[in-house]
Short mmCIF file of N, CA and C in Angstrom, two decimals:
data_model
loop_
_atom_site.label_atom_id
_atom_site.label_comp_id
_atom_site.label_asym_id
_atom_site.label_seq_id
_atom_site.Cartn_x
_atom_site.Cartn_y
_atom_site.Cartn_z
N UNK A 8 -55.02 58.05 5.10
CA UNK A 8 -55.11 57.05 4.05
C UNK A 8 -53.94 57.21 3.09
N UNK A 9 -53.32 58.63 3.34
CA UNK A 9 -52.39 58.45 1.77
C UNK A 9 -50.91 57.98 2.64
N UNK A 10 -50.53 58.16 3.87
CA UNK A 10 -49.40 57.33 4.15
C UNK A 10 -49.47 55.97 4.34
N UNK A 11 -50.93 55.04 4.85
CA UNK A 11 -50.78 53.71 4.47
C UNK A 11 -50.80 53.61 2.67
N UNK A 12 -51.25 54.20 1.57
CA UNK A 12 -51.00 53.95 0.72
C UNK A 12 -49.82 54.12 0.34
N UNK A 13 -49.11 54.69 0.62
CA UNK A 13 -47.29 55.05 0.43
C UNK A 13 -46.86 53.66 0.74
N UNK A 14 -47.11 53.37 2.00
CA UNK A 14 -46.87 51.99 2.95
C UNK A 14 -46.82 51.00 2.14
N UNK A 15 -48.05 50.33 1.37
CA UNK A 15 -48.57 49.31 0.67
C UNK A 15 -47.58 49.27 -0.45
N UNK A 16 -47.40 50.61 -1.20
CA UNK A 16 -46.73 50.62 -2.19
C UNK A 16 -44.81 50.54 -2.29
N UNK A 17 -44.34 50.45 -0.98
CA UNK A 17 -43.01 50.68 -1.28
C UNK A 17 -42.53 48.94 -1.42
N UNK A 18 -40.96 48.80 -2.34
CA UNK A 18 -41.01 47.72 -2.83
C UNK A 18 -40.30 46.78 -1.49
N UNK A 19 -40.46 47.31 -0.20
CA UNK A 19 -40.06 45.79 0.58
C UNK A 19 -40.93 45.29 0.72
N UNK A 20 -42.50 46.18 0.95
CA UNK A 20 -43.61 45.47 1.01
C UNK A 20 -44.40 44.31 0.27
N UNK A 21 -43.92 44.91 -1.32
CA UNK A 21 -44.32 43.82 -2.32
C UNK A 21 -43.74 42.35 -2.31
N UNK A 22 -42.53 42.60 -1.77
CA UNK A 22 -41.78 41.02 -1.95
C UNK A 22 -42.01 39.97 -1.27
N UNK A 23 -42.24 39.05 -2.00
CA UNK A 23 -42.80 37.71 -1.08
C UNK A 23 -42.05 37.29 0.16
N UNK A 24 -42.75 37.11 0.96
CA UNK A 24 -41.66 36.25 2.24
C UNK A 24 -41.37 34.96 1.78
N UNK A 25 -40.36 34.70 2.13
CA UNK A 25 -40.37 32.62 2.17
C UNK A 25 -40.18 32.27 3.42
N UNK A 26 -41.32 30.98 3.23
CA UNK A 26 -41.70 30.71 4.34
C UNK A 26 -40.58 29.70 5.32
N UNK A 27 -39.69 29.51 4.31
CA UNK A 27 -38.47 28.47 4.91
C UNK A 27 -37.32 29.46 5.86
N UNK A 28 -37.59 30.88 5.69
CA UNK A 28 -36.45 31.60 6.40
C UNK A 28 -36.87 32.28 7.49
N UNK A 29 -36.07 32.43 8.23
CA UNK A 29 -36.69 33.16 10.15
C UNK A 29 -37.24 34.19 9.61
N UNK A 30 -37.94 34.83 10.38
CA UNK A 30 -38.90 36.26 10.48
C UNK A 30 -38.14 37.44 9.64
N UNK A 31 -36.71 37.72 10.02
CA UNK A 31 -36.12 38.92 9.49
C UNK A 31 -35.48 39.01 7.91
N UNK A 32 -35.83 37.66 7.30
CA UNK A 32 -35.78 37.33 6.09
C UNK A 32 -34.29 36.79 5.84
N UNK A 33 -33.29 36.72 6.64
CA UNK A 33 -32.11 36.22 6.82
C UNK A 33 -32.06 34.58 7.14
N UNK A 34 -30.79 33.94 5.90
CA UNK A 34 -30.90 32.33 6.59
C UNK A 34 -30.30 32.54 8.37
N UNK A 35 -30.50 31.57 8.76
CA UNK A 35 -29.84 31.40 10.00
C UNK A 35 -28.88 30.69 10.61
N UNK A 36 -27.99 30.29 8.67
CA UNK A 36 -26.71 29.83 9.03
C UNK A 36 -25.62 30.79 8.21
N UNK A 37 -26.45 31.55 7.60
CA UNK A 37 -25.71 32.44 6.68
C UNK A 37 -25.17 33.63 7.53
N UNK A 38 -24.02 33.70 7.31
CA UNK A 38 -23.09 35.12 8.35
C UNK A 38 -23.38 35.94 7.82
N UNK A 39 -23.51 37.01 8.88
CA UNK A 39 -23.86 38.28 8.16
C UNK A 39 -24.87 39.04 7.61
N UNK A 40 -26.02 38.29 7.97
CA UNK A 40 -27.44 38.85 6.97
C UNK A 40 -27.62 37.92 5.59
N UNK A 41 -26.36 37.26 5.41
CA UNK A 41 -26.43 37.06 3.40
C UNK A 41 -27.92 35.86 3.43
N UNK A 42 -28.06 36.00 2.02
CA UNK A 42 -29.35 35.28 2.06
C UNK A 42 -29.52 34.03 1.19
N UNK A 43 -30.22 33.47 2.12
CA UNK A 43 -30.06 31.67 1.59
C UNK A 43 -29.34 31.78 -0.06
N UNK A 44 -29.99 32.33 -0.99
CA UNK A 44 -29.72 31.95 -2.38
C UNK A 44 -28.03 32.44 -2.48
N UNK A 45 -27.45 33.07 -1.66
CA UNK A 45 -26.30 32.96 -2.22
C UNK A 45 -25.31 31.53 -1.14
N UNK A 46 -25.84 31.40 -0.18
CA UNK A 46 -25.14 30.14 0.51
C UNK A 46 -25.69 28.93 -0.34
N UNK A 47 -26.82 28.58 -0.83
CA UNK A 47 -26.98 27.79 -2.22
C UNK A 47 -26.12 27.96 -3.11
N UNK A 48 -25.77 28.60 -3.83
CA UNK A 48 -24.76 28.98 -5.04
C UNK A 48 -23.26 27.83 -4.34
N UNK A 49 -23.01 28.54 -3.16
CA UNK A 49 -21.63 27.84 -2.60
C UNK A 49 -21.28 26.23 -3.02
N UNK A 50 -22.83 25.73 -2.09
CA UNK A 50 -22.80 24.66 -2.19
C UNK A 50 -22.89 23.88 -3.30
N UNK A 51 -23.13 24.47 -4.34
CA UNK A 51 -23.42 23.44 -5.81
C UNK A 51 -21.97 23.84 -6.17
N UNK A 52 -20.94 24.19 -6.11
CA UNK A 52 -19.69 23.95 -6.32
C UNK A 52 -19.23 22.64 -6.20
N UNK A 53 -18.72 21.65 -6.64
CA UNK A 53 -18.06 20.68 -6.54
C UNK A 53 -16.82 20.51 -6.80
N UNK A 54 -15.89 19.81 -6.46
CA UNK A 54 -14.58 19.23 -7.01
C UNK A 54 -15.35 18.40 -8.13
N UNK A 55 -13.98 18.49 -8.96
CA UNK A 55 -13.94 17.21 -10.09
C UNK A 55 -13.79 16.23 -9.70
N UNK A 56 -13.24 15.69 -8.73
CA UNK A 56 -12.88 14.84 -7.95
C UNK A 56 -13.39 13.82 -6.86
N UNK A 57 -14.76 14.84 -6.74
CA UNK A 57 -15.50 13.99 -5.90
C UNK A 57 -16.24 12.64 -6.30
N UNK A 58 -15.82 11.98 -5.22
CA UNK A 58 -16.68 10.67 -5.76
C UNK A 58 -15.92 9.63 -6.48
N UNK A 59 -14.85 9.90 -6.84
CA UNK A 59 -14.25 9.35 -7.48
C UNK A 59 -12.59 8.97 -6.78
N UNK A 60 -12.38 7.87 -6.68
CA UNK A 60 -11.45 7.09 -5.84
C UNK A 60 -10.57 6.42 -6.51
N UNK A 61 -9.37 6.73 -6.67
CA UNK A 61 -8.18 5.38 -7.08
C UNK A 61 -8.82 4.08 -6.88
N UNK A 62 -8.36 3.20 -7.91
CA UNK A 62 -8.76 1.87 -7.86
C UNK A 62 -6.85 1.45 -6.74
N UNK A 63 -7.44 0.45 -5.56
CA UNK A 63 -6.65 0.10 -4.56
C UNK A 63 -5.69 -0.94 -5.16
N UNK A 64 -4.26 -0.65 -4.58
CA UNK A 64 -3.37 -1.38 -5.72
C UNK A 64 -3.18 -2.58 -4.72
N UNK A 65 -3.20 -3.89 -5.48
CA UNK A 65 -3.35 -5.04 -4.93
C UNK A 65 -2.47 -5.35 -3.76
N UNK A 66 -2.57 -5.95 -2.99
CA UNK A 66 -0.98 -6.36 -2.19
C UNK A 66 -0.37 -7.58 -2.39
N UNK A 67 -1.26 -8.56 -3.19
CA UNK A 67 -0.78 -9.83 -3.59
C UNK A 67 0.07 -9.70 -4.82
N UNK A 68 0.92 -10.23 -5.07
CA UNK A 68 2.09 -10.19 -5.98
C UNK A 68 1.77 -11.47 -6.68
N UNK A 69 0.85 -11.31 -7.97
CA UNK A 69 1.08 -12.79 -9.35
C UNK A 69 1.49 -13.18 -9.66
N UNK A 70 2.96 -12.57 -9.69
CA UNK A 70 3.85 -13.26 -10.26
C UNK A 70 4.71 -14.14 -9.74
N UNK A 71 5.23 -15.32 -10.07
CA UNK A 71 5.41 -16.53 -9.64
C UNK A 71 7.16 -16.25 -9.71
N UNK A 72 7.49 -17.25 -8.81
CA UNK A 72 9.31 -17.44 -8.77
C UNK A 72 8.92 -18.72 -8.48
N UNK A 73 9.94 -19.70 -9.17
CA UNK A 73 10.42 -21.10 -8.45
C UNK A 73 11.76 -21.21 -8.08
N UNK A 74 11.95 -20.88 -6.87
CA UNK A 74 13.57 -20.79 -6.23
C UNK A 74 13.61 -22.22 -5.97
N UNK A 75 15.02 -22.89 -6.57
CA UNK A 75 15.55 -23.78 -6.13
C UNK A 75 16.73 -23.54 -5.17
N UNK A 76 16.41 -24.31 -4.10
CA UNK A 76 17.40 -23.49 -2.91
C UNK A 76 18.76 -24.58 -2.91
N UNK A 77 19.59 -24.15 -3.00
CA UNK A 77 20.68 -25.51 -2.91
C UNK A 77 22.06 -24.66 -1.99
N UNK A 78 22.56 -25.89 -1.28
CA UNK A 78 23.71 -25.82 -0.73
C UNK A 78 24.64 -25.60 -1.49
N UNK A 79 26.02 -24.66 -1.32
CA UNK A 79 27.00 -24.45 -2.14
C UNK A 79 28.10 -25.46 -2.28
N UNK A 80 28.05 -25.52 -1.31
CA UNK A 80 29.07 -27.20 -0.91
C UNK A 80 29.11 -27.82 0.35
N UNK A 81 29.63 -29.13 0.15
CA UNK A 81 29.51 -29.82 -0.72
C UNK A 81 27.98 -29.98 -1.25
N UNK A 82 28.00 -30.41 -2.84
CA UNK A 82 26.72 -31.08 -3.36
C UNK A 82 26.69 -31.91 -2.81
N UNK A 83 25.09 -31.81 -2.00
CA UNK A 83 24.09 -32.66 -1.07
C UNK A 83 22.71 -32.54 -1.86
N UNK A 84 22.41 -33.80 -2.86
CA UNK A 84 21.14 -33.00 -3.03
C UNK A 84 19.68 -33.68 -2.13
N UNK A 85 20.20 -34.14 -0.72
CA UNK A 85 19.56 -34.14 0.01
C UNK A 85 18.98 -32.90 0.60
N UNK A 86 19.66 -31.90 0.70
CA UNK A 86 19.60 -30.67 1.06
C UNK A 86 19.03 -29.63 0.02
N UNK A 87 18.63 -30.02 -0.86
CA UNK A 87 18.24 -29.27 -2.31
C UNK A 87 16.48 -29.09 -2.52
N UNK A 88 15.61 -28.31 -2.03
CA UNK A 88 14.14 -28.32 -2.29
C UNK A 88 14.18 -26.96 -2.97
N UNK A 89 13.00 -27.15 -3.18
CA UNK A 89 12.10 -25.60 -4.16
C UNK A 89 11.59 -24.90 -3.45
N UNK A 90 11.13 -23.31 -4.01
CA UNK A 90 10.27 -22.98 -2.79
C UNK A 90 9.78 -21.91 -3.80
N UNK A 91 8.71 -22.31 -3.98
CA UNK A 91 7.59 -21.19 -4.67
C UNK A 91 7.01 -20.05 -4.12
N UNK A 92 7.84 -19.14 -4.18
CA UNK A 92 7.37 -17.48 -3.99
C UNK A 92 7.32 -16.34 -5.08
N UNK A 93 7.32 -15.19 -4.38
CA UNK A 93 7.42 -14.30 -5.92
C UNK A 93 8.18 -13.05 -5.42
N UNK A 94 8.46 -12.58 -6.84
CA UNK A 94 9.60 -11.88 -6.64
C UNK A 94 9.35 -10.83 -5.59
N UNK A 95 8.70 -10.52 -4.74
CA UNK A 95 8.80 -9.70 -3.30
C UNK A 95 8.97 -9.78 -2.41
N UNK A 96 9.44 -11.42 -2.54
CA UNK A 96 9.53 -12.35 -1.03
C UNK A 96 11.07 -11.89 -0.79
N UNK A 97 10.93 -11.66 0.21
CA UNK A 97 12.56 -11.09 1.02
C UNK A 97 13.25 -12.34 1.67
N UNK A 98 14.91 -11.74 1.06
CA UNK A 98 15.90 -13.14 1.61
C UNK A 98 15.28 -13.62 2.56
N UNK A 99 14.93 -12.71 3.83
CA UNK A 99 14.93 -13.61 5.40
C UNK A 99 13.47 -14.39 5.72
N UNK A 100 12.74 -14.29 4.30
CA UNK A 100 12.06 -15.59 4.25
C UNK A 100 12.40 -16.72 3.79
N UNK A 101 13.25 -16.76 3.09
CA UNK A 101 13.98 -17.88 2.40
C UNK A 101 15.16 -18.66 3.16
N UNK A 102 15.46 -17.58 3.99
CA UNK A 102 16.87 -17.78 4.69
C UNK A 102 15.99 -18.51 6.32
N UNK A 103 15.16 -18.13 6.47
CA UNK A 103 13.63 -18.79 7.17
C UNK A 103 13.80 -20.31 6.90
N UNK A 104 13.49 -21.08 6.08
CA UNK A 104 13.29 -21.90 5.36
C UNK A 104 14.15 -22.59 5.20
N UNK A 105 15.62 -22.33 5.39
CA UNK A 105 16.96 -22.95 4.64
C UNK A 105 16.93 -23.25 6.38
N UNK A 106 16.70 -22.86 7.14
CA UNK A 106 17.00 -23.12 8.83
C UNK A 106 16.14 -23.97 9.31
N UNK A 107 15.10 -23.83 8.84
CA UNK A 107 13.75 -24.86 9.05
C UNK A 107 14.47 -26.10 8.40
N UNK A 108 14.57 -25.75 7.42
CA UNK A 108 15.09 -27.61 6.61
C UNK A 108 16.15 -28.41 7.36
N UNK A 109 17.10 -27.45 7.95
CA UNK A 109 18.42 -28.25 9.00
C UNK A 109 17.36 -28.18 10.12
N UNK A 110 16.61 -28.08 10.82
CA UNK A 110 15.86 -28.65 11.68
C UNK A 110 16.67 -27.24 12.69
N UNK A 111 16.89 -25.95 12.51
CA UNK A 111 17.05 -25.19 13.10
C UNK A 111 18.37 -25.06 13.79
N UNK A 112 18.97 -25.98 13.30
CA UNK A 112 20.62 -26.17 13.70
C UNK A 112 21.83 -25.32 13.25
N UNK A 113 21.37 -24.59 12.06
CA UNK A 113 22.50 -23.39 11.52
C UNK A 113 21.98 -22.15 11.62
N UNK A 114 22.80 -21.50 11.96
CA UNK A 114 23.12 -19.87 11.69
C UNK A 114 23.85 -19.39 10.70
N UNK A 115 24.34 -18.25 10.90
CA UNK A 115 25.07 -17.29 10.26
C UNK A 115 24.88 -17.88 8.55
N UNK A 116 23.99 -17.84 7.90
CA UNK A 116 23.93 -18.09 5.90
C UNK A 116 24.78 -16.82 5.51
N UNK A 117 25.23 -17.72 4.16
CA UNK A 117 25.52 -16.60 3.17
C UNK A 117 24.85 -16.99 2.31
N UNK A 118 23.92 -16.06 1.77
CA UNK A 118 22.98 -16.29 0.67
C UNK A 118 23.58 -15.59 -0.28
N UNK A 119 22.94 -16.42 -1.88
CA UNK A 119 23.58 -15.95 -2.96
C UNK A 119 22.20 -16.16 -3.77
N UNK A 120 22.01 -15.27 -5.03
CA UNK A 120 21.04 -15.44 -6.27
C UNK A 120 21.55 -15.71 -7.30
N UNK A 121 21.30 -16.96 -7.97
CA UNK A 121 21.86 -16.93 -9.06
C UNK A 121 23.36 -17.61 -9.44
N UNK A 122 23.82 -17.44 -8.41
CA UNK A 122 25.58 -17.92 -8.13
C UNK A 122 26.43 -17.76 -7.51
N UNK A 123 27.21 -18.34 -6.92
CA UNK A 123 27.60 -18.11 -5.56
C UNK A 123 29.27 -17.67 -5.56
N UNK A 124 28.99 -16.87 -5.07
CA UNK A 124 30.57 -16.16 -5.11
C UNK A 124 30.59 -15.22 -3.63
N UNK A 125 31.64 -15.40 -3.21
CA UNK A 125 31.92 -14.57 -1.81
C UNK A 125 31.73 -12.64 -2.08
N UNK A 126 31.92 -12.64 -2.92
CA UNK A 126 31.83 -10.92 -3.71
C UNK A 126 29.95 -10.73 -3.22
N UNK A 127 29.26 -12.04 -3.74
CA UNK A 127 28.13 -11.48 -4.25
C UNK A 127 27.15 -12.10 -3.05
N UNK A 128 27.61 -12.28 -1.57
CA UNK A 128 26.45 -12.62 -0.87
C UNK A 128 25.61 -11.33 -0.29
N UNK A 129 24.58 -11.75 -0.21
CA UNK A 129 23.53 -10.73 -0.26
C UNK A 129 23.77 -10.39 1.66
N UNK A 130 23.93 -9.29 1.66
CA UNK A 130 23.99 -8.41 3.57
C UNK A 130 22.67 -8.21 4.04
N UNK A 131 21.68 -7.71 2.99
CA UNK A 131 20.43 -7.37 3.74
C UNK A 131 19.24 -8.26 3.65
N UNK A 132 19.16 -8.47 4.63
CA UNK A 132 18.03 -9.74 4.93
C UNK A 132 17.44 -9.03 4.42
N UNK A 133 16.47 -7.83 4.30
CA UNK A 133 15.45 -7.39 3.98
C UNK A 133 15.13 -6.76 2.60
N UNK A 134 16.19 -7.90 1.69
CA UNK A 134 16.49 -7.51 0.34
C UNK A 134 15.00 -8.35 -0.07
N UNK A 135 14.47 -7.85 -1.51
CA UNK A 135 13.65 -8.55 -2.05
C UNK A 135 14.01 -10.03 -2.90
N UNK A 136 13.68 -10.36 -3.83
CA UNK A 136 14.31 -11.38 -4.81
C UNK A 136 14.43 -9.95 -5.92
N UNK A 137 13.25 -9.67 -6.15
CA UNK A 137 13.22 -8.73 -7.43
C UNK A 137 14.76 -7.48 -7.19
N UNK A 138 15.04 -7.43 -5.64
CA UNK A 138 16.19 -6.37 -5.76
C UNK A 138 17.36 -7.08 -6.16
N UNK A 139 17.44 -8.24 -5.61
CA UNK A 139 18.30 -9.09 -6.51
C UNK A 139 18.62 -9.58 -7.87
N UNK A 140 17.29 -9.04 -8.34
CA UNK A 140 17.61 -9.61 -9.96
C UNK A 140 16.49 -10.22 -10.59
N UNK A 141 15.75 -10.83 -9.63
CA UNK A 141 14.74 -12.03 -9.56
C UNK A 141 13.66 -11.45 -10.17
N UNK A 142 12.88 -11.44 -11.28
CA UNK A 142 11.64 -10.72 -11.42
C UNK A 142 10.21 -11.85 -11.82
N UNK A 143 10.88 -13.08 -12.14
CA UNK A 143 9.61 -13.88 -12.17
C UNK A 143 10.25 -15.22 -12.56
N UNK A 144 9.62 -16.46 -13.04
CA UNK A 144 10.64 -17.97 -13.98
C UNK A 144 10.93 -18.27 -12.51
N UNK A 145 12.24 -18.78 -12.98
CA UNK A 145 12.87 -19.85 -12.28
C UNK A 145 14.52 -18.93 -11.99
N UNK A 146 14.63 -19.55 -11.02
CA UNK A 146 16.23 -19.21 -10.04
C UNK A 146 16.81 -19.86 -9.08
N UNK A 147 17.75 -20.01 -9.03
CA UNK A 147 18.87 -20.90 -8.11
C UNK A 147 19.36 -19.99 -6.53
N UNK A 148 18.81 -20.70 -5.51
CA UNK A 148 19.86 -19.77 -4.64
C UNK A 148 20.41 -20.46 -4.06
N UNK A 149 21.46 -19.97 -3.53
CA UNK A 149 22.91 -21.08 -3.13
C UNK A 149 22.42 -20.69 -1.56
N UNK A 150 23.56 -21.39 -0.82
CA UNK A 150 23.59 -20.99 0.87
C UNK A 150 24.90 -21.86 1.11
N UNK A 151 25.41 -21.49 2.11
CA UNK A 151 26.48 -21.34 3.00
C UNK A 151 26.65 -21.34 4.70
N UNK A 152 27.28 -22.03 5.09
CA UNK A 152 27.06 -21.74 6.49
C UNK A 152 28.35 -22.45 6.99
N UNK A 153 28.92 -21.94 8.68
CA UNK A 153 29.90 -22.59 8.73
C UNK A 153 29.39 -23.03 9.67
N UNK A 154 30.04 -24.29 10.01
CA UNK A 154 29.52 -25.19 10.84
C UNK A 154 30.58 -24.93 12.07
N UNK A 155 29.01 -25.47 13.33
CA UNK A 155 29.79 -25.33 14.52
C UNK A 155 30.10 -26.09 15.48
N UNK A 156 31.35 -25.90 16.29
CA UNK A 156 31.68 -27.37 17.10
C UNK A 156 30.56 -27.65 17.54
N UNK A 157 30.32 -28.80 17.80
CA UNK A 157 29.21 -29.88 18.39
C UNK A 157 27.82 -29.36 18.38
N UNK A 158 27.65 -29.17 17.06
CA UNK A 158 26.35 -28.56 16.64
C UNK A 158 25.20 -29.41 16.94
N UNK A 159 25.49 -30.79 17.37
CA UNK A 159 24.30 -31.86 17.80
C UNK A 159 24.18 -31.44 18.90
N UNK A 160 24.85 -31.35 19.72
CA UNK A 160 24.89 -31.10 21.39
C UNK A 160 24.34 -29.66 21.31
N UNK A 161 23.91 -28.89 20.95
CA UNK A 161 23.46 -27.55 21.22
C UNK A 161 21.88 -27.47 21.32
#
């Protein structure tokens, strides 16, 4: 009787089991023996960060351009329309547009913003308006083209 009373009394005996953990009192995702309450602790760690997301930056551009597209010479203002974009629209949409209007009959443009000078035609189709200068209002763009023998017949 006095070694089961030793038994009864030592303190692994006193401690409650929980009933949520396998037999040997170890979680059974916890490495190592460690025991649930410290893999709890882990998890209530958070970032500051969580949950919380950049607001998504638009891809539509508000702001307005009214390009007036005109021939450099001769003044034709048959050849003279508008074209409402905004300043992110790239030359070779515009330069798009100036080919559409001749019914697809010219090549090679020299595009200009603003004013037309041989110094200042724009090389990269894949320029913006805004890299040009253009940031919103109203703007003039010139064009240029040389014409080619028997450009009807082609």
């Amino acid at each position: 009787v006095g070694t089961q009373r030793a038994l009864s009394l030592s303190p692994r005996r006193h401690r409650e089991r929980d009933p949520t953990l396998p037999q040997g009192g170890a979680s059974i995702s916890s490495p190592m023996g460690k025991k649930a309450k410290a893999a709890k602790e882990t998890t209530q760690e958070r970032s500051q960060w969580e949950g919380k997301h950049p607001e998504p930056k638009s891809r539509v551009d508000e702001r307005k351009v009214v390009a007036t597209v005109k021939l450099a010479a001769p003044v034709c203002s048959l050849l003279e329309f508008k074209l409402e974009c905004s300043p992110s629209t790239k030359i070779s949409y515009v330069v798009d547009r100036i080919i559409d209007r001749h019914g697809g009959s010219i090549s090679d443009l020299s595009v200009c913003v603003n004013r037309f000078h041989p110094e200042e035609v724009i090389t990269g189709r894949d320029k913006t308006l805004e890299q040009c200068g253009v940031f919103g209002g109203e703007c003039i763009i010139y064009y240029d083209f040389v014409p080619r023998a028997g450009a009807l017949l082609q």
